[in-house]
XYZ file of C-alpha atoms in Angstrom:
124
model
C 41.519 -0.871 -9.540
C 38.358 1.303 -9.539
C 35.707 2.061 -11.703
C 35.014 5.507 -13.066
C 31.627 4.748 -11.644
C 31.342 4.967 -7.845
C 28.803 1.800 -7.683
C 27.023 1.203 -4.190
C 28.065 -2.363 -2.277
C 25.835 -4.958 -1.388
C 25.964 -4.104 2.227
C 25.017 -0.768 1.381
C 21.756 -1.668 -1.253
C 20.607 -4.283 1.443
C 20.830 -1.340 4.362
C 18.682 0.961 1.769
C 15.877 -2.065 1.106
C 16.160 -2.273 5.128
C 15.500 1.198 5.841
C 12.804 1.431 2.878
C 11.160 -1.364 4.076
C 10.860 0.098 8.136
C 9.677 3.773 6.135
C 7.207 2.065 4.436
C 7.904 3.271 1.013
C 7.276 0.986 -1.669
C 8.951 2.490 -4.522
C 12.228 2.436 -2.478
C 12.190 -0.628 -1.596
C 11.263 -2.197 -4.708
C 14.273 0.334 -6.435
C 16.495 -2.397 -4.433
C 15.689 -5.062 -6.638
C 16.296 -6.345 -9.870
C 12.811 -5.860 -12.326
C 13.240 -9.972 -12.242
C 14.313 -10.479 -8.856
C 13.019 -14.108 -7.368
C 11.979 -14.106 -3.516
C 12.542 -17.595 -2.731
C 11.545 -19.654 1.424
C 15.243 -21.439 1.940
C 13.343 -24.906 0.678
C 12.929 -23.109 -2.676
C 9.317 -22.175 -3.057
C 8.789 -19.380 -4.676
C 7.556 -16.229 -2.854
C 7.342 -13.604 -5.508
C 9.092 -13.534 -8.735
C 8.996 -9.555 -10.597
C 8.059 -6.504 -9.422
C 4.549 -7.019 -9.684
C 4.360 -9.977 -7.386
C 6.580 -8.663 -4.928
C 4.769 -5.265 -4.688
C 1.791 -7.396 -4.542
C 3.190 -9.374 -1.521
C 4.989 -6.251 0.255
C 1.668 -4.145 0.060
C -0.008 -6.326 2.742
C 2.858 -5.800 5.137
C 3.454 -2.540 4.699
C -0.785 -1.975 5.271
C 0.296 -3.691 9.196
C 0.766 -0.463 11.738
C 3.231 -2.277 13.406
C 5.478 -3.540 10.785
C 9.353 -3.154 12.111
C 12.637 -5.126 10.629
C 15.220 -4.498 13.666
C 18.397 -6.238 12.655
C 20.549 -8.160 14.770
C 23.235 -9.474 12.629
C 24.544 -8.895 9.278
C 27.073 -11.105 7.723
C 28.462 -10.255 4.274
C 30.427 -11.887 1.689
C 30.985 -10.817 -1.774
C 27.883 -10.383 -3.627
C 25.908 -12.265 -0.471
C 24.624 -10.262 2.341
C 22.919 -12.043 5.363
C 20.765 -10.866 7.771
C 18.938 -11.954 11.189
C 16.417 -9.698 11.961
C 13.527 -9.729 14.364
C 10.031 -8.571 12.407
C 7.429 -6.875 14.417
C 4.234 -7.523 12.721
C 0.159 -7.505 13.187
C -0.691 -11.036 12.704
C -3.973 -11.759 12.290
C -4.147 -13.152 15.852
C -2.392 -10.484 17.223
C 0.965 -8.363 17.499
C 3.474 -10.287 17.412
C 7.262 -11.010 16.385
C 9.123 -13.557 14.020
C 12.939 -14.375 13.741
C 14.074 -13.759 10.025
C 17.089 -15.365 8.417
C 17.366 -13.136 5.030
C 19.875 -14.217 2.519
C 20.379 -11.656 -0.557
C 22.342 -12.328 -3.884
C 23.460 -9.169 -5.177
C 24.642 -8.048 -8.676
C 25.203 -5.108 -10.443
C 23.790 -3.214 -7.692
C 20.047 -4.907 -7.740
C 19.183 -7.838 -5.643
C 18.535 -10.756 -7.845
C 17.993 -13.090 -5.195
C 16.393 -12.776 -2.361
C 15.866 -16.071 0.457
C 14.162 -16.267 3.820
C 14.040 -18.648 6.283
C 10.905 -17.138 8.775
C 11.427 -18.647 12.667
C 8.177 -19.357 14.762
C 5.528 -16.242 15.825
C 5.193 -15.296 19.311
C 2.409 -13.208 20.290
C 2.467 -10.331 22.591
């Protein structure tokens, strides 16, 4: 029923890109994905597609003092986790927050897929 091979779940890979992302630490959090991976907005534009672009992307958030991820609500199912997660940032009008709706696609323990849905910015 098992594999010889103890692989990690989705809920667990997503918790590690979580806590990666809050640390800060790039190489972590791009270990989470798939060398391919698409980060798609939920209308389908792409984001970042490949390592490069996302480290590209991820660089200038993780260069914002106050950059937090505090989730509120995971839902998973299968090889989909969910999350709702309130992101402290430095926007550059001020400190602020945004509601995140994060939607990852997980296979073979890599996120291949990655969708977000960002709510509206309020300023502190």
């Amino acid at each position: 029923m098992t594999d010889s091979k103890k692989q990690i779940t989705a809920e667990q890979l997503i918790q590690q890109q979580l806590d990666a992302y809050n640390s800060k630490d790039i190489s972590a959090w791009l270990a989470c994905y798939h060398p391919d991976a698409v980060q798609l907005d939920f209308h389908g534009a792409v984001l970042a597609h490949g390592h490069d672009e996302m480290q590209q992307r991820i660089s200038q958030r993780f260069a914002e003092a106050d950059l937090h991820a505090q989730l509120l609500k995971r839902i998973v199912m299968g090889e989909w986790v969910i999350d709702h997660e309130l992101i402290q940032r430095n926007f550059p009008e001020g400190r602020g927050q945004v509601e995140l709706l994060c939607s990852y696609q997980v296979k073979q323990g890599l996120i291949v897929k990655a969708l977000f849905q960002f709510g509206e910015k309020v300023l502190f």
